Amino acid sequence: MHIPENYLSPSTCAVFGAVMAPVWWLAVQKVKQEIPREKMPLLGIGAAFSFLGMMFNLPLPGGTTGHAVGAVLLAIMFGPWSACLAVSVALFVQALFFGDGGLLAFGANCFNMAFVMPLAGWAIYQLLKKAMPQHELVAAGIGAYAGINLAALCAAIEFGIQPLLFTDAAGHALYCPYPLSVSVPAMMAGHLTLFGLAEVVFTTAILAFLKQASPALLATDGYESQGSKAVYGLLGLLILGTPLGLLATGTAWGEWDPEELAEQDFLGSALGYTPAGMEDGFTFDALFPDYAIAGLPESFGYILSAIIGTALLVLAFKAFASFFHTPTDYDTSIAKH
């Protein structure tokens, strides 16, 4: 679901950036109200869970790949607006440092994965949890499954409207060439099956682990000032396991570079041309493209990229904490009530 550079027109990207601007503003205000300063580093760890989850690519027949996102997991752990902010920062780190998702498409990617996914998935989780309070993990799994599929549907629509709106004099698409009749089934086939299941497993497995190993992290009446050793241990295991994502060969649907795109099958035949807007569009050279680090074996580069990304996210949220309100005094709050 990481929309690359130049798959969406600049005007489309501008629209989604404008839509997300007030969403980010509201998310920051909500986080200031709901998350005490001492818990901000834990929100950074939550963002790292999402970042690492997106490094575990899974293959589908035909050569395409996909991954979990973890946005609904963060919504359940910290609230939907905190999840919106955390996933947005994770997506920014991915785009800026690793070239995973376009910088121009940042607003669209955040709309799908940091806004639609956590808020919709969290709302479904809340409704189901009230209906079956003894089966919270089931509610979480259904919310995660619904959330990732709604996000995928949004991405498919964003892809599919491009050839309807932007073509050259010969009728060739300027940006993504796949119409809705292709983009929607192509995106949804993987997410309704394997990638949706991966999201369910990722969400429920981490929630079940945290409930046993660090229940205070999920408590609503107080907060830990630091994450438990178990939380950091889980983070370390995820980092060490990221090279498993390299086992999935191929490129995720809709993430081909312009040269690859010209050779892709389009309604039974190769596309045969490179859309002009993609060929002559915006380019940006990330420091560590595709999580690879020059001079290192691929697996070691992947692990080091995971460490760098995790460190950046934790440090970013520690920095955010200095701009937030003073720590919450729970003893004083309880006494007042």
Short mmCIF file of C-alpha atoms in Angstrom, two decimals:
data_model
loop_
_atom_site.label_atom_id
_atom_site.label_comp_id
_atom_site.label_asym_id
_atom_site.label_seq_id
_atom_site.Cartn_x
_atom_site.Cartn_y
_atom_site.Cartn_z
CA MET A 1 0.00 0.00 0.00
CA HIS A 2 3.00 2.32 -0.09
CA ILE A 3 2.16 4.47 -3.10
CA PRO A 4 5.47 5.43 -4.76
CA GLU A 5 6.44 8.70 -6.39
CA ASN A 6 4.54 9.71 -9.55
CA TYR A 7 1.81 7.05 -9.41
CA LEU A 8 -0.54 9.82 -8.35
CA SER A 9 -0.64 13.19 -10.08
CA PRO A 10 0.82 16.18 -8.20
CA SER A 11 -2.68 17.63 -7.90
CA THR A 12 -3.97 14.39 -6.35
CA CYS A 13 -1.06 14.43 -3.92
CA ALA A 14 -1.79 18.06 -3.06
CA VAL A 15 -5.44 17.25 -2.33
CA PHE A 16 -4.51 14.47 0.08
CA GLY A 17 -1.87 16.64 1.72
CA ALA A 18 -4.52 19.31 2.27
CA VAL A 19 -6.95 16.73 3.67
CA MET A 20 -4.35 15.35 6.08
CA ALA A 21 -3.15 18.74 7.37
CA PRO A 22 -6.16 19.28 9.71
CA VAL A 23 -6.13 15.58 10.59
CA TRP A 24 -2.51 15.84 11.77
CA TRP A 25 -3.32 19.03 13.67
CA LEU A 26 -6.22 17.32 15.43
CA ALA A 27 -4.10 14.24 16.14
CA VAL A 28 -1.43 16.40 17.81
CA GLN A 29 -4.07 18.13 19.95
CA LYS A 30 -5.59 14.78 20.97
CA VAL A 31 -2.19 13.31 21.82
CA LYS A 32 -1.38 16.34 23.96
CA GLN A 33 -4.62 15.75 25.88
CA GLU A 34 -4.54 11.96 26.11
CA ILE A 35 -0.89 10.87 26.29
CA PRO A 36 1.21 12.03 29.25
CA ARG A 37 4.71 13.15 28.50
CA GLU A 38 6.30 10.18 30.21
CA LYS A 39 4.50 7.79 27.87
CA MET A 40 5.64 9.47 24.66
CA PRO A 41 8.71 7.21 24.25
CA LEU A 42 6.36 4.21 24.45
CA LEU A 43 4.35 5.72 21.61
CA GLY A 44 7.64 5.80 19.71
CA ILE A 45 8.04 2.09 20.41
CA GLY A 46 4.51 1.56 19.13
CA ALA A 47 5.46 3.43 15.94
CA ALA A 48 8.47 1.11 15.69
CA PHE A 49 6.14 -1.92 15.89
CA SER A 50 4.33 -0.57 12.83
CA PHE A 51 7.59 0.28 11.04
CA LEU A 52 8.99 -3.21 11.64
CA GLY A 53 5.72 -4.95 10.76
CA MET A 54 5.84 -3.30 7.35
CA MET A 55 9.30 -4.78 6.73
CA PHE A 56 7.96 -8.36 6.91
CA ASN A 57 6.89 -8.81 3.29
CA LEU A 58 4.78 -11.83 2.37
CA PRO A 59 4.58 -13.30 -1.15
CA LEU A 60 1.49 -13.99 -3.24
CA PRO A 61 1.40 -16.19 -6.35
CA GLY A 62 2.23 -14.09 -9.40
CA GLY A 63 5.20 -12.33 -7.83
CA THR A 64 3.52 -9.59 -5.78
CA THR A 65 4.12 -9.01 -2.07
CA GLY A 66 2.45 -7.28 0.86
CA HIS A 67 2.70 -6.80 4.62
CA ALA A 68 0.93 -5.96 7.85
CA VAL A 69 0.73 -2.32 9.00
CA GLY A 70 -0.10 -2.44 12.71
CA ALA A 71 -2.22 0.73 12.70
CA VAL A 72 -5.20 -0.86 14.48
CA LEU A 73 -2.82 -2.43 17.00
CA LEU A 74 -1.56 1.05 17.90
CA ALA A 75 -5.11 2.41 18.05
CA ILE A 76 -6.01 -0.26 20.59
CA MET A 77 -2.83 0.34 22.60
CA PHE A 78 -2.81 4.15 22.62
CA GLY A 79 -6.05 5.40 21.02
CA PRO A 80 -6.88 6.12 17.36
CA TRP A 81 -5.45 9.66 17.21
CA SER A 82 -2.18 8.58 18.78
CA ALA A 83 -2.07 5.77 16.22
CA CYS A 84 -2.65 8.30 13.44
CA LEU A 85 0.33 10.36 14.59
CA ALA A 86 2.58 7.34 15.22
CA VAL A 87 1.92 5.67 11.87
CA SER A 88 2.31 9.01 10.06
CA VAL A 89 5.77 9.47 11.58
CA ALA A 90 6.68 5.86 10.74
CA LEU A 91 5.61 6.42 7.12
CA PHE A 92 7.64 9.64 6.98
CA VAL A 93 10.77 7.84 8.21
CA GLN A 94 10.20 5.10 5.64
CA ALA A 95 9.78 7.56 2.77
CA LEU A 96 12.61 9.93 3.72
CA PHE A 97 15.32 7.47 4.72
CA PHE A 98 14.41 4.24 2.93
CA GLY A 99 12.46 5.29 -0.16
CA ASP A 100 9.48 3.16 0.89
CA GLY A 101 6.51 5.22 -0.30
CA GLY A 102 6.75 8.52 -2.14
CA LEU A 103 7.37 11.86 -0.47
CA LEU A 104 4.81 13.52 -2.76
CA ALA A 105 2.37 10.69 -2.01
CA PHE A 106 2.99 11.00 1.73
CA GLY A 107 -0.41 12.59 2.35
CA ALA A 108 -2.23 9.84 0.42
CA ASN A 109 -0.30 7.08 2.17
CA CYS A 110 -1.08 8.62 5.54
CA PHE A 111 -4.74 9.03 4.62
CA ASN A 112 -4.95 5.30 3.88
CA MET A 113 -2.74 3.76 6.55
CA ALA A 114 -2.63 6.39 9.32
CA PHE A 115 -6.18 7.78 9.16
CA VAL A 116 -8.69 5.42 7.56
CA MET A 117 -7.12 2.23 8.87
CA PRO A 118 -6.69 3.02 12.59
CA LEU A 119 -9.88 5.01 13.04
CA ALA A 120 -12.13 2.58 11.16
CA GLY A 121 -10.49 -0.50 12.67
CA TRP A 122 -10.62 0.96 16.18
CA ALA A 123 -14.32 1.88 15.81
CA ILE A 124 -15.17 -1.69 14.71
CA TYR A 125 -13.06 -3.08 17.56
CA GLN A 126 -14.90 -0.92 20.11
CA LEU A 127 -18.33 -2.00 18.84
CA LEU A 128 -17.41 -5.68 18.89
CA LYS A 129 -15.73 -5.46 22.29
CA LYS A 130 -18.95 -4.10 23.78
CA ALA A 131 -20.94 -6.87 22.09
CA MET A 132 -18.59 -9.66 23.23
CA PRO A 133 -16.42 -8.39 26.11
CA GLN A 134 -15.00 -11.86 26.79
CA HIS A 135 -13.48 -12.04 23.30
CA GLU A 136 -11.41 -8.89 23.05
CA LEU A 137 -8.73 -10.48 20.87
CA VAL A 138 -11.37 -11.63 18.39
CA ALA A 139 -12.71 -8.07 18.26
CA ALA A 140 -9.17 -6.78 17.73
CA GLY A 141 -8.55 -9.25 14.91
CA ILE A 142 -11.76 -8.35 13.10
CA GLY A 143 -11.04 -4.64 13.52
CA ALA A 144 -7.52 -5.10 12.14
CA TYR A 145 -8.79 -7.13 9.18
CA ALA A 146 -11.45 -4.56 8.34
CA GLY A 147 -9.03 -1.67 8.80
CA ILE A 148 -6.34 -2.93 6.43
CA ASN A 149 -8.89 -3.82 3.76
CA LEU A 150 -10.53 -0.40 3.93
CA ALA A 151 -7.10 1.18 3.58
CA ALA A 152 -6.30 -1.06 0.61
CA LEU A 153 -9.60 -0.12 -1.02
CA CYS A 154 -8.78 3.57 -0.65
CA ALA A 155 -5.37 3.01 -2.27
CA ALA A 156 -6.98 1.04 -5.09
CA ILE A 157 -9.42 3.87 -5.80
CA GLU A 158 -6.61 6.44 -5.74
CA PHE A 159 -4.71 4.33 -8.29
CA GLY A 160 -7.77 3.65 -10.40
CA ILE A 161 -8.97 7.24 -10.87
CA GLN A 162 -5.63 8.40 -12.32
CA PRO A 163 -6.19 7.13 -15.91
CA LEU A 164 -9.70 8.61 -15.80
CA LEU A 165 -8.41 12.07 -14.96
CA PHE A 166 -4.93 12.40 -16.45
CA THR A 167 -4.05 11.31 -20.01
CA ASP A 168 -1.94 12.66 -22.88
CA ALA A 169 -3.06 13.47 -26.43
CA ALA A 170 -2.70 9.83 -27.45
CA GLY A 171 -4.93 8.68 -24.62
CA HIS A 172 -2.06 7.19 -22.64
CA ALA A 173 -2.20 7.55 -18.88
CA LEU A 174 0.19 10.13 -17.44
CA TYR A 175 0.44 8.45 -14.05
CA CYS A 176 -0.87 5.11 -12.78
CA PRO A 177 -2.29 3.42 -15.93
CA TYR A 178 -4.57 0.90 -14.23
CA PRO A 179 -8.30 1.73 -14.16
CA LEU A 180 -10.60 0.87 -11.28
CA SER A 181 -11.58 -2.38 -13.00
CA VAL A 182 -7.97 -3.52 -12.57
CA SER A 183 -6.73 -1.71 -9.45
CA VAL A 184 -9.58 -2.67 -7.13
CA PRO A 185 -9.54 -6.46 -7.70
CA ALA A 186 -5.72 -6.48 -7.85
CA MET A 187 -5.35 -4.70 -4.53
CA MET A 188 -8.22 -6.42 -2.74
CA ALA A 189 -7.31 -9.98 -3.77
CA GLY A 190 -4.17 -9.94 -1.65
CA HIS A 191 -5.58 -7.97 1.26
CA LEU A 192 -8.79 -9.93 1.63
CA THR A 193 -6.69 -13.09 1.85
CA LEU A 194 -3.05 -13.31 2.94
CA PHE A 195 -2.25 -9.73 3.89
CA GLY A 196 -5.45 -9.33 5.89
CA LEU A 197 -4.66 -12.56 7.72
CA ALA A 198 -1.13 -11.31 8.40
CA GLU A 199 -2.62 -8.14 9.92
CA VAL A 200 -4.87 -10.23 12.17
CA VAL A 201 -1.97 -12.40 13.35
CA PHE A 202 0.36 -9.43 13.89
CA THR A 203 -2.25 -7.49 15.86
CA THR A 204 -3.62 -10.28 18.05
CA ALA A 205 -0.22 -11.90 18.71
CA ILE A 206 1.33 -8.68 19.99
CA LEU A 207 -1.76 -7.78 22.02
CA ALA A 208 -1.84 -11.23 23.61
CA PHE A 209 1.87 -10.98 24.42
CA LEU A 210 1.51 -7.53 25.97
CA LYS A 211 -1.49 -8.58 28.05
CA GLN A 212 0.65 -11.27 29.64
CA ALA A 213 4.05 -9.59 29.76
CA SER A 214 3.20 -5.91 30.26
CA PRO A 215 -0.50 -5.41 31.09
CA ALA A 216 0.13 -1.93 32.53
CA LEU A 217 1.04 -0.75 29.04
CA LEU A 218 -2.55 -1.40 27.94
CA ALA A 219 -4.18 -0.01 31.09
CA THR A 220 -6.51 2.97 30.75
CA ASP A 221 -6.25 4.22 34.35
CA GLY A 222 -2.52 4.83 34.46
CA TYR A 223 0.70 4.59 32.53
CA GLU A 224 4.11 3.07 32.92
CA SER A 225 6.94 5.57 32.83
CA GLN A 226 9.06 3.04 30.96
CA GLY A 227 8.36 -0.01 28.87
CA SER A 228 9.04 -3.37 30.47
CA LYS A 229 11.96 -5.58 29.52
CA ALA A 230 9.51 -7.82 27.72
CA VAL A 231 8.43 -4.98 25.42
CA TYR A 232 12.02 -4.16 24.52
CA GLY A 233 12.73 -7.85 24.09
CA LEU A 234 9.85 -8.15 21.62
CA LEU A 235 11.18 -5.14 19.74
CA GLY A 236 14.61 -6.77 19.54
CA LEU A 237 13.14 -10.03 18.24
CA LEU A 238 11.23 -8.19 15.54
CA ILE A 239 14.39 -6.37 14.48
CA LEU A 240 16.39 -9.59 14.28
CA GLY A 241 13.57 -11.28 12.36
CA THR A 242 13.17 -8.61 9.69
CA PRO A 243 15.40 -10.42 7.13
CA LEU A 244 12.54 -12.91 6.81
CA GLY A 245 10.89 -10.18 4.75
CA LEU A 246 13.58 -10.67 2.14
CA LEU A 247 12.31 -14.17 1.41
CA ALA A 248 9.36 -12.65 -0.48
CA THR A 249 10.63 -11.94 -3.97
CA GLY A 250 8.95 -9.57 -6.39
CA THR A 251 7.45 -6.12 -5.99
CA ALA A 252 4.19 -5.19 -4.29
CA TRP A 253 1.35 -4.45 -6.74
CA GLY A 254 1.43 -0.78 -7.72
CA GLU A 255 5.00 -0.22 -6.52
CA TRP A 256 6.95 -0.97 -9.72
CA ASP A 257 9.49 1.50 -10.98
CA PRO A 258 8.73 3.08 -14.40
CA GLU A 259 10.87 0.58 -16.32
CA GLU A 260 9.17 -2.40 -14.65
CA LEU A 261 5.73 -0.89 -15.17
CA ALA A 262 6.09 -0.83 -18.97
CA GLU A 263 6.52 -4.62 -18.92
CA GLN A 264 3.59 -5.38 -16.60
CA ASP A 265 0.57 -7.23 -17.93
CA PHE A 266 -2.32 -4.88 -18.61
CA LEU A 267 -5.64 -6.45 -19.57
CA GLY A 268 -3.88 -9.43 -21.14
CA SER A 269 -0.88 -7.66 -22.72
CA ALA A 270 2.14 -5.66 -21.67
CA LEU A 271 1.48 -1.97 -21.09
CA GLY A 272 4.13 -1.15 -23.69
CA TYR A 273 4.87 2.41 -22.61
CA THR A 274 6.04 4.34 -19.58
CA PRO A 275 3.54 7.00 -18.47
CA ALA A 276 5.10 10.41 -19.14
CA GLY A 277 4.25 11.77 -15.70
CA MET A 278 6.12 8.89 -14.12
CA GLU A 279 9.10 9.05 -16.44
CA ASP A 280 9.63 12.80 -16.04
CA GLY A 281 8.21 13.20 -12.54
CA PHE A 282 9.66 13.98 -9.14
CA THR A 283 12.62 11.89 -8.02
CA PHE A 284 14.25 11.57 -4.62
CA ASP A 285 17.26 9.50 -3.62
CA ALA A 286 16.77 8.02 -0.15
CA LEU A 287 19.80 7.33 2.02
CA PHE A 288 19.09 3.60 2.27
CA PRO A 289 16.79 2.68 -0.64
CA ASP A 290 14.85 -0.55 -0.13
CA TYR A 291 16.43 -0.92 3.33
CA ALA A 292 19.80 -1.75 1.73
CA ILE A 293 23.09 -0.35 2.99
CA ALA A 294 26.01 -0.22 0.60
CA GLY A 295 28.80 -2.65 1.41
CA LEU A 296 26.71 -4.87 3.67
CA PRO A 297 25.08 -8.21 2.88
CA GLU A 298 21.38 -7.78 2.21
CA SER A 299 20.24 -9.38 5.48
CA PHE A 300 22.64 -7.32 7.62
CA GLY A 301 21.61 -4.17 5.79
CA TYR A 302 17.97 -5.01 6.52
CA ILE A 303 18.68 -5.47 10.24
CA LEU A 304 20.71 -2.26 10.43
CA SER A 305 17.93 -0.40 8.61
CA ALA A 306 15.47 -1.79 11.17
CA ILE A 307 17.69 -0.54 14.00
CA ILE A 308 18.08 2.89 12.39
CA GLY A 309 14.35 3.23 11.77
CA THR A 310 13.45 2.12 15.29
CA ALA A 311 15.99 4.48 16.85
CA LEU A 312 14.74 7.42 14.78
CA LEU A 313 11.15 6.80 15.84
CA VAL A 314 11.91 6.44 19.54
CA LEU A 315 14.11 9.56 19.47
CA ALA A 316 11.46 11.48 17.53
CA PHE A 317 8.81 10.81 20.14
CA LYS A 318 11.21 11.57 22.97
CA ALA A 319 11.79 14.91 21.26
CA PHE A 320 8.04 15.43 20.92
CA ALA A 321 7.70 14.90 24.67
CA SER A 322 9.68 18.06 25.36
CA PHE A 323 6.97 20.09 23.59
CA PHE A 324 4.09 18.41 25.39
CA HIS A 325 2.51 19.16 28.74
CA THR A 326 4.03 18.24 32.07
CA PRO A 327 3.79 14.64 33.35
CA THR A 328 0.41 13.57 34.69
CA ASP A 329 0.30 13.13 38.47
CA TYR A 330 -2.05 10.17 38.84
CA ASP A 331 -2.02 10.25 42.64
CA THR A 332 -3.23 13.87 42.55
CA SER A 333 -5.81 13.06 39.88
CA ILE A 334 -7.18 10.15 41.89
CA ALA A 335 -7.28 12.23 45.08
CA LYS A 336 -9.31 14.93 43.34
CA HIS A 337 -11.92 12.38 42.33
#
